[in-house]
Coordinates of C-alpha atoms in Angstrom, one line a residue:
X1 CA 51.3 119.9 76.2
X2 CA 52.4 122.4 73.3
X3 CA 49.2 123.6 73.1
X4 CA 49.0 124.3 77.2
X5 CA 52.8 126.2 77.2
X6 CA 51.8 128.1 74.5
X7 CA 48.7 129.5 75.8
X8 CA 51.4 130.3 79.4
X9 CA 49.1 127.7 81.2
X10 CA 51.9 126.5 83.1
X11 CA 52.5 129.9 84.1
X12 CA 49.4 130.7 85.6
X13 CA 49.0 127.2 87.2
X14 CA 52.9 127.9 88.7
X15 CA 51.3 131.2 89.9
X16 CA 48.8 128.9 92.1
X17 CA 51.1 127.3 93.7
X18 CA 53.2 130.4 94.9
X19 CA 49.9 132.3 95.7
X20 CA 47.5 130.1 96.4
X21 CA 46.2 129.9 100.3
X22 CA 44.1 126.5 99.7
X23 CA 46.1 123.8 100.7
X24 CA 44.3 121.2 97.9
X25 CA 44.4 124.2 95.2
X26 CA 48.1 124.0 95.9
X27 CA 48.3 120.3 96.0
X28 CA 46.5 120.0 92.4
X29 CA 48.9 122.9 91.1
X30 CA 52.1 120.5 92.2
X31 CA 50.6 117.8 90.7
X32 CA 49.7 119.7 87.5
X33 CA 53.3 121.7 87.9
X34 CA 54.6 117.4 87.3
X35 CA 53.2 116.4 84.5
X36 CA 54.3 120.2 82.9
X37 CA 57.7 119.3 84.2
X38 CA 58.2 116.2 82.2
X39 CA 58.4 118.8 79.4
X40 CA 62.4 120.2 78.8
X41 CA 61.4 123.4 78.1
X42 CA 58.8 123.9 81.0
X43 CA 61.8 122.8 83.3
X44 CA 64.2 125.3 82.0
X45 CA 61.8 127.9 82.2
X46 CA 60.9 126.8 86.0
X47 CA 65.1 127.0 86.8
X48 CA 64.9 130.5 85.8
X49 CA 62.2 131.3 88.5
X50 CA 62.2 130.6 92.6
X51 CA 59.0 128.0 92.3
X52 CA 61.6 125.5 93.7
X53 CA 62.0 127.2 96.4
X54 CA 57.8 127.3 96.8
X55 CA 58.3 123.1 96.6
X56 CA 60.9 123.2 99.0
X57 CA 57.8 124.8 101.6
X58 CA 55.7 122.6 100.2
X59 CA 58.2 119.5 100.9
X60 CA 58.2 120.9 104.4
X61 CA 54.6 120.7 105.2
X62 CA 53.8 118.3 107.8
X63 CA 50.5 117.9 105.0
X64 CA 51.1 114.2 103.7
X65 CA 49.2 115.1 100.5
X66 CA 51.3 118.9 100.3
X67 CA 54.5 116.5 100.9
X68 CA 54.3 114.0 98.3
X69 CA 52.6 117.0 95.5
X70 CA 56.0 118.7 95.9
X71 CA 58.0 115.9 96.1
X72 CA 56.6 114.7 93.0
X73 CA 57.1 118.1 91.4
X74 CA 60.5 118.1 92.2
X75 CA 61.3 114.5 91.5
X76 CA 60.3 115.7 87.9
X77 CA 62.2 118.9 88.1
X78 CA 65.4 117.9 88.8
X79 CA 65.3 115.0 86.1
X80 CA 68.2 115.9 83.8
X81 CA 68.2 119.8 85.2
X82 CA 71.5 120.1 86.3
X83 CA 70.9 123.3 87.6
X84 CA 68.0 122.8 89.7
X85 CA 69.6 119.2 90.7
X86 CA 72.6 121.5 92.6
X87 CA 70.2 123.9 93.5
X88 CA 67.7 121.7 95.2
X89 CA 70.9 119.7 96.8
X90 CA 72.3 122.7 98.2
X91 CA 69.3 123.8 100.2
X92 CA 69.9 123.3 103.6
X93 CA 68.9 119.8 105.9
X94 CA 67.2 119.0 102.4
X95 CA 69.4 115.7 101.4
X96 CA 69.4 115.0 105.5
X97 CA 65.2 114.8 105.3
X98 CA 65.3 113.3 101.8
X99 CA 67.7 110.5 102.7
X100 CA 65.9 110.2 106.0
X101 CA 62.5 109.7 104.2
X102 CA 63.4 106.4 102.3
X103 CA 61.8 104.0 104.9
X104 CA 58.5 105.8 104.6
X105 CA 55.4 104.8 102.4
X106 CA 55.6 102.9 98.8
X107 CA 54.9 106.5 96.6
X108 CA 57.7 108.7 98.8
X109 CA 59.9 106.0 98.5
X110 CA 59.6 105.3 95.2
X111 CA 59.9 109.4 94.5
X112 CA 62.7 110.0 97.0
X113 CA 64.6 107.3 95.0
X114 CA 64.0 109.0 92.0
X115 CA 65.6 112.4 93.3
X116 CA 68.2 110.7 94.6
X117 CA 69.3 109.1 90.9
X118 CA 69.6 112.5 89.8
X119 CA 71.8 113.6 93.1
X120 CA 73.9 110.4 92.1
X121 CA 75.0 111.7 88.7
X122 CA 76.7 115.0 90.0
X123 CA 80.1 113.9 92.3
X124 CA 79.4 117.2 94.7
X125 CA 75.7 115.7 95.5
X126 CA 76.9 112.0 95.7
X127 CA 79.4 113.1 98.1
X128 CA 76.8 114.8 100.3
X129 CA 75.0 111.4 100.2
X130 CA 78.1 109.7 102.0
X131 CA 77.8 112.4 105.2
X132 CA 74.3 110.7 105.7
X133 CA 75.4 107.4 105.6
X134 CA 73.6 106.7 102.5
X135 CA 74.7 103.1 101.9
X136 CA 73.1 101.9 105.5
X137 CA 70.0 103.3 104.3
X138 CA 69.8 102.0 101.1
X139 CA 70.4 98.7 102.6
X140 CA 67.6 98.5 104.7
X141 CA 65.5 99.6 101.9
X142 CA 66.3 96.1 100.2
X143 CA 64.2 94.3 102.8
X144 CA 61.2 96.7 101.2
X145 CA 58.6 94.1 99.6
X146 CA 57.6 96.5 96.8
X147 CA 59.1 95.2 93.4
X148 CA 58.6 99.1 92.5
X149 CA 61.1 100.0 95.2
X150 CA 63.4 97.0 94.6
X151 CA 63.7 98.1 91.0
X152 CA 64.1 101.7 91.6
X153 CA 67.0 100.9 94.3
X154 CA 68.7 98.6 91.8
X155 CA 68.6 101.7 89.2
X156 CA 70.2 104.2 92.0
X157 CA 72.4 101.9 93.3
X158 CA 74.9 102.0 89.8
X159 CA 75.0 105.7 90.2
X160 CA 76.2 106.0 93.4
X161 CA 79.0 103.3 94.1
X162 CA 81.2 104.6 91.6
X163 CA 84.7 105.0 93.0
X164 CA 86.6 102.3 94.6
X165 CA 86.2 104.1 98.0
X166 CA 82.7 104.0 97.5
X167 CA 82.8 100.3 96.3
X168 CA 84.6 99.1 99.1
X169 CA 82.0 100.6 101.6
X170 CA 79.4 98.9 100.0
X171 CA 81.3 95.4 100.1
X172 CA 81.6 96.1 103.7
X173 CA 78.5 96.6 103.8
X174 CA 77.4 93.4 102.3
X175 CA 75.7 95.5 99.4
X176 CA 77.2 93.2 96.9
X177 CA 76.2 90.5 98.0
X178 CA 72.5 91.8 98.3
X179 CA 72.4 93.2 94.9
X180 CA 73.4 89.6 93.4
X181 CA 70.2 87.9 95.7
X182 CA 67.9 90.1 93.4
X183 CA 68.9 87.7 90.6
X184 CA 66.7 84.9 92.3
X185 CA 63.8 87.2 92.9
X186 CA 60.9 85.7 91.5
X187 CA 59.5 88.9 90.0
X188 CA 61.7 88.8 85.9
X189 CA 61.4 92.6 86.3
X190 CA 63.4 92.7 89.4
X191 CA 65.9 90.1 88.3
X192 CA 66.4 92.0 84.7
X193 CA 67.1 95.2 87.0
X194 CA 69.3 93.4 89.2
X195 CA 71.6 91.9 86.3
X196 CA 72.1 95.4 84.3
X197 CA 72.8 96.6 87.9
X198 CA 75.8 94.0 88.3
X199 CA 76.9 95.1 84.5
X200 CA 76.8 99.0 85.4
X201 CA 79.0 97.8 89.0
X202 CA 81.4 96.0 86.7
X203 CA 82.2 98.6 84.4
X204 CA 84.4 99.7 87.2
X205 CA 87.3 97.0 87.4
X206 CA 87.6 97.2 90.8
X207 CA 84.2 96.5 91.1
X208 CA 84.2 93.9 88.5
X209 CA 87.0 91.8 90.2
X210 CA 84.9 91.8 93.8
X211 CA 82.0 90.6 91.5
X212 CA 84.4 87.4 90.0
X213 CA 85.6 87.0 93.9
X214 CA 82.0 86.7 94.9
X215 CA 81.5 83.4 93.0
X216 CA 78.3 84.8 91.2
X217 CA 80.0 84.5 87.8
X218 CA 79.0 81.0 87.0
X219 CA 75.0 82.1 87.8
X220 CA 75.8 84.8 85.5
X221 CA 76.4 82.2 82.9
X222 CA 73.3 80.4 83.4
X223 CA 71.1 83.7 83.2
X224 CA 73.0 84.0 79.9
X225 CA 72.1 80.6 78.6
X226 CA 68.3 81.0 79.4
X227 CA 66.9 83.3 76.7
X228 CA 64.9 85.0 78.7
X229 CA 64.7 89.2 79.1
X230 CA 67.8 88.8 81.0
X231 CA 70.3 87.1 78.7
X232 CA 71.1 90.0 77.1
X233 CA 72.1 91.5 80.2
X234 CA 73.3 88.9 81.7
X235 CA 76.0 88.7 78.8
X236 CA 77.3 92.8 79.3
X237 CA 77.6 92.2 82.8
X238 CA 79.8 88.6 81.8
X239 CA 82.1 90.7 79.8
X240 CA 82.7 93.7 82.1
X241 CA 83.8 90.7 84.3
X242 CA 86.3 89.2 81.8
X243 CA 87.5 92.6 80.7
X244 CA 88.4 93.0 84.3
X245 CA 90.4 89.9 84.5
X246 CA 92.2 89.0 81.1
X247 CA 93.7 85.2 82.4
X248 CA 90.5 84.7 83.5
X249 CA 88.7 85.5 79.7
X250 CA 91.8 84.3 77.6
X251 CA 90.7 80.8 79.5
X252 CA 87.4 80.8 79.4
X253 CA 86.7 82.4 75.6
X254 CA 89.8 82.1 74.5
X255 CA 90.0 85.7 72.9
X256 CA 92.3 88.8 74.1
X257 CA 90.5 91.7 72.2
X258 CA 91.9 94.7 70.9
X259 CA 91.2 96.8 73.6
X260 CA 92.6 93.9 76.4
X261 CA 96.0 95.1 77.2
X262 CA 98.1 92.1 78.9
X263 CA 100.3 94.7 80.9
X264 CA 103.6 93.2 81.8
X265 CA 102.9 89.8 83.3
X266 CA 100.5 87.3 81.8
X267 CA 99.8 83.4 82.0
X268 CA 97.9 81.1 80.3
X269 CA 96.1 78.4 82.4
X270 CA 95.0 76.6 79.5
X271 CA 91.2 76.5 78.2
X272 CA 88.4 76.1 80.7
X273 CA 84.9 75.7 80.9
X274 CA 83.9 77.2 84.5
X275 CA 85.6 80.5 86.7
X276 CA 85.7 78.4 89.4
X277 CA 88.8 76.5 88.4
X278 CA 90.3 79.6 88.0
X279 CA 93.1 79.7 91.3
X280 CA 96.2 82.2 92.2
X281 CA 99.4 81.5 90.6
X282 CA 101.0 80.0 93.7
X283 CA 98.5 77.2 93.9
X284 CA 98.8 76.6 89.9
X285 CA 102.9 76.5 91.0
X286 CA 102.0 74.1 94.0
X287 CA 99.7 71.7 92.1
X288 CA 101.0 67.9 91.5
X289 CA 103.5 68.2 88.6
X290 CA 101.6 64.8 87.0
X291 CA 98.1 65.6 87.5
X292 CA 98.2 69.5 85.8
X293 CA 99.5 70.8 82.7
X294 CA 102.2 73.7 83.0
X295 CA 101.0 77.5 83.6
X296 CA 102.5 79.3 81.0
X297 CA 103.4 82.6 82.1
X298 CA 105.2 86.2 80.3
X299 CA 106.8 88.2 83.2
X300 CA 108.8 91.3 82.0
X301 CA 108.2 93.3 85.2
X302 CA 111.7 95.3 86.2
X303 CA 111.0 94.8 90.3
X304 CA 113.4 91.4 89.8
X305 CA 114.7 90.1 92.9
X306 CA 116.6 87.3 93.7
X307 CA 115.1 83.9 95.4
X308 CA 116.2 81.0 97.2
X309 CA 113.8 78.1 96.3
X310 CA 115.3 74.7 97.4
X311 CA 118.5 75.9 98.1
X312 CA 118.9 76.9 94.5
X313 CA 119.0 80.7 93.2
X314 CA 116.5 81.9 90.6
X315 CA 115.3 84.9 89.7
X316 CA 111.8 86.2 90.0
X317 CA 108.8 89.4 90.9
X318 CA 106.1 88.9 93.6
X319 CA 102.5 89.2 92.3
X320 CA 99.6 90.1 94.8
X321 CA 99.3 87.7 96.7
X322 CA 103.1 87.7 97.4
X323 CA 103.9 84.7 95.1
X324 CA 107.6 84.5 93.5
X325 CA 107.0 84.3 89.8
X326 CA 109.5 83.0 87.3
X327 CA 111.1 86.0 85.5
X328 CA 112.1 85.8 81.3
X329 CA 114.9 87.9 80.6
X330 CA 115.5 86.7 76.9
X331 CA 111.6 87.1 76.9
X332 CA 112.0 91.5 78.1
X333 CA 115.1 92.0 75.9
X334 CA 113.1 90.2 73.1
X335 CA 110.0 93.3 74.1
X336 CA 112.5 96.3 74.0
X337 CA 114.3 94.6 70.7
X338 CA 110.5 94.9 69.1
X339 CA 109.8 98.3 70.7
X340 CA 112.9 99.5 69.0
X341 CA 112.6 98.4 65.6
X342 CA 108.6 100.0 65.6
X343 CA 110.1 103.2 66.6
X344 CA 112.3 102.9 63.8
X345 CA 109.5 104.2 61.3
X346 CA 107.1 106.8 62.6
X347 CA 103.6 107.6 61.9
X348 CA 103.8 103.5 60.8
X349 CA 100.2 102.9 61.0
X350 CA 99.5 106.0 59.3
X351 CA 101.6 104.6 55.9
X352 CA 100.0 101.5 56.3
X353 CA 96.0 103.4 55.7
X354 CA 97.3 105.5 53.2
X355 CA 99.2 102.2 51.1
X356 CA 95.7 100.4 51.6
X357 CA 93.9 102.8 49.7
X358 CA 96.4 102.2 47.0
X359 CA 96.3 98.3 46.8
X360 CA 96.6 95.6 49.0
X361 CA 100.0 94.2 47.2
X362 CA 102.0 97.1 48.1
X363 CA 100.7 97.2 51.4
X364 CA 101.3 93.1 51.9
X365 CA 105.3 94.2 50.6
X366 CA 105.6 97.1 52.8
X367 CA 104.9 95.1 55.4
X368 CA 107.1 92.0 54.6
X369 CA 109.9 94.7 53.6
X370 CA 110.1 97.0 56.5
X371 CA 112.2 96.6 59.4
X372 CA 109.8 98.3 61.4
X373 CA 107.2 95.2 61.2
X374 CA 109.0 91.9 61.1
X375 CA 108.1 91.6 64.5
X376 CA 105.8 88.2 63.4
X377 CA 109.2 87.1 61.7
X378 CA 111.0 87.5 65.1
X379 CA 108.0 86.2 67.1
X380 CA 108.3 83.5 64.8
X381 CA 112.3 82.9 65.0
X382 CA 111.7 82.9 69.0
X383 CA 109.7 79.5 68.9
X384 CA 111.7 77.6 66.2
X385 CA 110.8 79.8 62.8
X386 CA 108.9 78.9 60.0
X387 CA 106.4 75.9 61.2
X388 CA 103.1 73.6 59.3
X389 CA 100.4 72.9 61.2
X390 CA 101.4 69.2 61.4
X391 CA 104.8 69.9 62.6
X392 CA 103.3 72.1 65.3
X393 CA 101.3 69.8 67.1
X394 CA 104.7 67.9 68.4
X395 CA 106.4 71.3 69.0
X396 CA 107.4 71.9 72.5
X397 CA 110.0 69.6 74.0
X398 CA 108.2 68.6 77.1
X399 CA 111.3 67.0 78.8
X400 CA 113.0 70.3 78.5
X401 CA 109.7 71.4 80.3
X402 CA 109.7 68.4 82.9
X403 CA 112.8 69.4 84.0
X404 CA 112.5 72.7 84.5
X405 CA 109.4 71.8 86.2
X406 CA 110.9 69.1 88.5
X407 CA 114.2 71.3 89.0
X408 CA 112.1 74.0 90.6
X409 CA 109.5 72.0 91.6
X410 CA 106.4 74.0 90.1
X411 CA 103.8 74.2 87.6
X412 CA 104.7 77.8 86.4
X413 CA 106.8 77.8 83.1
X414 CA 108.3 81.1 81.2
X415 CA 106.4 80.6 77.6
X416 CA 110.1 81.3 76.2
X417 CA 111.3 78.0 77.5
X418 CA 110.6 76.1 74.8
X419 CA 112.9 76.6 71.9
X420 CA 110.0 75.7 69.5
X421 CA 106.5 76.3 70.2
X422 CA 103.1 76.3 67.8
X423 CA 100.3 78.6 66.9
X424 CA 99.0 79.2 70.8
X425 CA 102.6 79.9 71.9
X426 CA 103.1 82.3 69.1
X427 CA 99.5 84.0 69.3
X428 CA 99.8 84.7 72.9
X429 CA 103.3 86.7 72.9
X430 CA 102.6 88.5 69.4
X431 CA 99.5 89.6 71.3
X432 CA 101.8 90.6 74.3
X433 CA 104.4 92.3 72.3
X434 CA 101.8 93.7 70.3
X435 CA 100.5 95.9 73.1
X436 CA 103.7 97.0 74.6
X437 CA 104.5 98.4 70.6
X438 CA 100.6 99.8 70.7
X439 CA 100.1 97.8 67.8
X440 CA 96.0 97.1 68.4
X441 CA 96.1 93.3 68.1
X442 CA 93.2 90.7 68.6
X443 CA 94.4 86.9 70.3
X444 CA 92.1 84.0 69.2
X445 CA 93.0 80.6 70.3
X446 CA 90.5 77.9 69.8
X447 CA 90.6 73.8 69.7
X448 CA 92.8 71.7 68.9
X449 CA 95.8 74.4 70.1
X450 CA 94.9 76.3 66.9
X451 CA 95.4 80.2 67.2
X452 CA 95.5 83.6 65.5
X453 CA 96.4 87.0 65.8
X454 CA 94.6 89.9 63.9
X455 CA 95.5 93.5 63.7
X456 CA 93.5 96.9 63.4
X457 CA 94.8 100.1 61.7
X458 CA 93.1 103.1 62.8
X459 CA 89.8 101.6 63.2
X460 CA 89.5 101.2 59.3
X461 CA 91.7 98.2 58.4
X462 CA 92.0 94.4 60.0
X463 CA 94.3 91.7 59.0
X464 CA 95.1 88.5 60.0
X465 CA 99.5 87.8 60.8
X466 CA 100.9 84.5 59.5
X467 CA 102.9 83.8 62.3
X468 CA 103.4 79.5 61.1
X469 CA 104.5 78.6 57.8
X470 CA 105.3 82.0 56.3
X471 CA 105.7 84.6 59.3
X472 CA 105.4 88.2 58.3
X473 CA 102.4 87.7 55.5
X474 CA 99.4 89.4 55.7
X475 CA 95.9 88.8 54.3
X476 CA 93.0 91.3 54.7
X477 CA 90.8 89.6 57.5
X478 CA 87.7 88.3 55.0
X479 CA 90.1 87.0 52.0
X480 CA 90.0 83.1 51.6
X481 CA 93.7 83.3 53.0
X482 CA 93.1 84.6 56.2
X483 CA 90.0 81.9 56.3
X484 CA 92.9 79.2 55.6
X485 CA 94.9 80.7 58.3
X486 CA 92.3 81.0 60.8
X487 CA 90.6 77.3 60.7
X488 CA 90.1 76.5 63.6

């Protein structure tokens, strides 16, 4: 190909295509004008000139074989050419005879799809997609039997249900729905496409929360499990999910990453093995108060109203779904309490990297000294203080719990109603506190009610917080302490 550019042969052959009279010397030239367009440079140097315009007649030609040369041509042109992309999307009825060509043979198909990928990228050219009902289109082109065109739909389809707008048409549609019956296709290319598809959809929450709605999650799983070429994928997609519903992954892996921000109202379900147990709050507050264990929940929203629930007064926010939920006001004065005492020392996290460089011992003393951090010390002081792992199993009062339960007759408990609580307890609100401070802070909770918390300076430093028997000590997150701390 070097050797070709060099010598201007893409030049002349460009030449042919403009110049050229014979219909078949113009064919070869497109198809020649292709394979030189796969080439970066050749593409920039074809921007510069008017040969798209030359395609664009080509494209035109009621010639099948003048027709798919160009289209070919340009398919190649426009592949990561953001000039010739808006160019060639600008041209006038272009995008309306492109869109309206999808249904024709396998090779302009597969070609138009490919040109319409690159519209998809650029929000002006995805727009333009939407005047000609794009999604309908697309649709129909699932029926297609070509495992080609099923693949290069699957590709397209990522890039051009981006915004929720978009995404809700497509539900409407039933798009959804369609994409996820790829993942039985008996062709493992098609169902590999189809699942990094669903992980590209769920990268958007929005998206990502239909996707959990649909019930596909659980298949999800079993992809996962197999081994296959789709595991892999089949795992992104899982976690683009989860990310998009934190109760939902707290319960099922038991981990709030660093980057999972709890927001202002939270509950904990308990572990569980399957996202179809997974239900809204008011039928967790509904369920039999003997058959269920209580739904712990942290609720520091400021919309507080006032409810009358069996003739008794209590106070409360609605969720979603319109569901009065049980409001913590010792639980949002404990929040601002914390917020204020991390204001009280600037640039904190900043000290904290430059004392590590130092040594670890200053760093565990500033942390234990200033007033700033002894928010694992108050965490710890709001569930009964300093506690062993033996004492913690036996914690939580449950009759205190039973009554509230019984009193208000539901399942859903503030997590500050106990006086004393254990490691999952603790975990879960340094976690929430944690993010309100913008301390970045990891949640692990595993068997046997056994939890931890870790923490991450500036990328650069984790530690592991002793929030049990001595709250407010620290231990660098691979030291034989934090491993102590951590068994799980």
């Amino acid at each position: 190909m070097a050797t070709l550019t060099n010598n201007s042969v893409d030049k002349k052959v460009m030449n042919l295509v403009s110049k050229s009279q014979d219909v078949n010397v113009q064919v070869a030239a497109a198809k020649a004008m292709a394979t030189f367009f796969r080439s970066p440079l050749v593409r920039l140097s074809a921007t510069a000139s008017d040969i798209l315009n030359k395609f664009v007649r080509m494209y035109n030609s009621k010639h099948f074989e003048s027709h798919e040369a160009a289209l070919l041509a340009l398919s190649n042109l426009v592949k990561d050419n953001t000039i010739s992309c808006m160019e060639l999307g600008q041209t006038p009825n272009f995008i309306f005879q492109l869109v309206g060509s999808l249904l024709e043979s396998e090779s302009i198909t597969l070609l138009t799809l490919d040109i319409l990928r690159e519209f998809a990228k650029h929000d002006a050219l995805r727009i333009k997609l939407y005047e000609f009902d794009i999604i309908p289109k697309i649709l129909e082109l699932s029926k297609s039997s070509s495992e080609r065109v099923q693949e290069r739909l699957l590709y397209l389809i990522p890039l051009l249900v981006t915004s929720d707008d978009e995404i809700t048409l497509f539900q409407q549609a039933d798009g959804i729905e369609i994409v996820f019956n790829f993942l039985k296709c008996t062709c493992s290319e098609v169902r590999k496409v189809a699942t990094i598809s669903i992980g590209l959809l769920a990268e958007n929450a929005f998206a990502a929360r239909i996707i959990l709605k649909s019930g596909w999650l659980e298949h999800l799983y079993l992809m996962q499990s197999s081994e296959d070429q789709c595991s892999g994928y089949a795992k992104i997609a899982i976690k683009h999910i989860l990310d998009a519903n934190l109760v939902l992954k707290f319960a099922m892996t038991g981990i709030l990453d660093y980057s999972d921000i709890t927001g202002d109202v939270f509950y904990d379900v308990g572990p569980m093995k399957t996202s179809e147990h997974l239900k809204i709050t008011q039928i967790y507050s509904n369920e039999l108060l003997n058959n269920s264990i209580p739904t712990w929940i942290l609720n520091i929203t400021e919309a507080c109203q006032i409810f009358l629930i069996h003739e008794k007064k209590f106070r409360g926010t609605l969720d979603s779904d319109g569901f009065q939920l049980p409001y913590d006001t010792e639980l949002r004065t404990f929040i601002k309490s914390s917020t204020l005492k991390i204001n009280e020392t600037p640039d904190l996290e900043e000290k904290i990297r430059i004392l590590a460089v130092y040594a670890y011992d200053c760093l565990k003393n500033y942390f234990t000294e200033i007033a700033s951090f002894k928010m694992p010390r108050d965490v710890a002081d709001y569930f009964g203080g300093p506690m062993t792992r033996e004492d913690a199993y036996g914690s939580i009062d449950w009759q205190k719990i039973t009554k509230y339960r019984c009193h208000f007759n539901t399942n859903v408990v503030p997590i500050g109603l106990p006086d004393s609580a254990g490691y999952r307890h603790r975990a879960l609100l340094f976690k929430f506190v944690a993010d309100k401070v913008g301390i970045a802070c990891r949640c692990v909770c595993g068997e046997y009610q056994i939890a931890y918390n870790a923490i991450n300076i500036q990328n650069e430093l984790t530690f592991v917080v002793n929030l049990m028997e001595n709250p407010g000590e620290i231990y660098p997150a691979d030291s034989k302490e934090a491993n102590n701390y951590c068994r799980i």
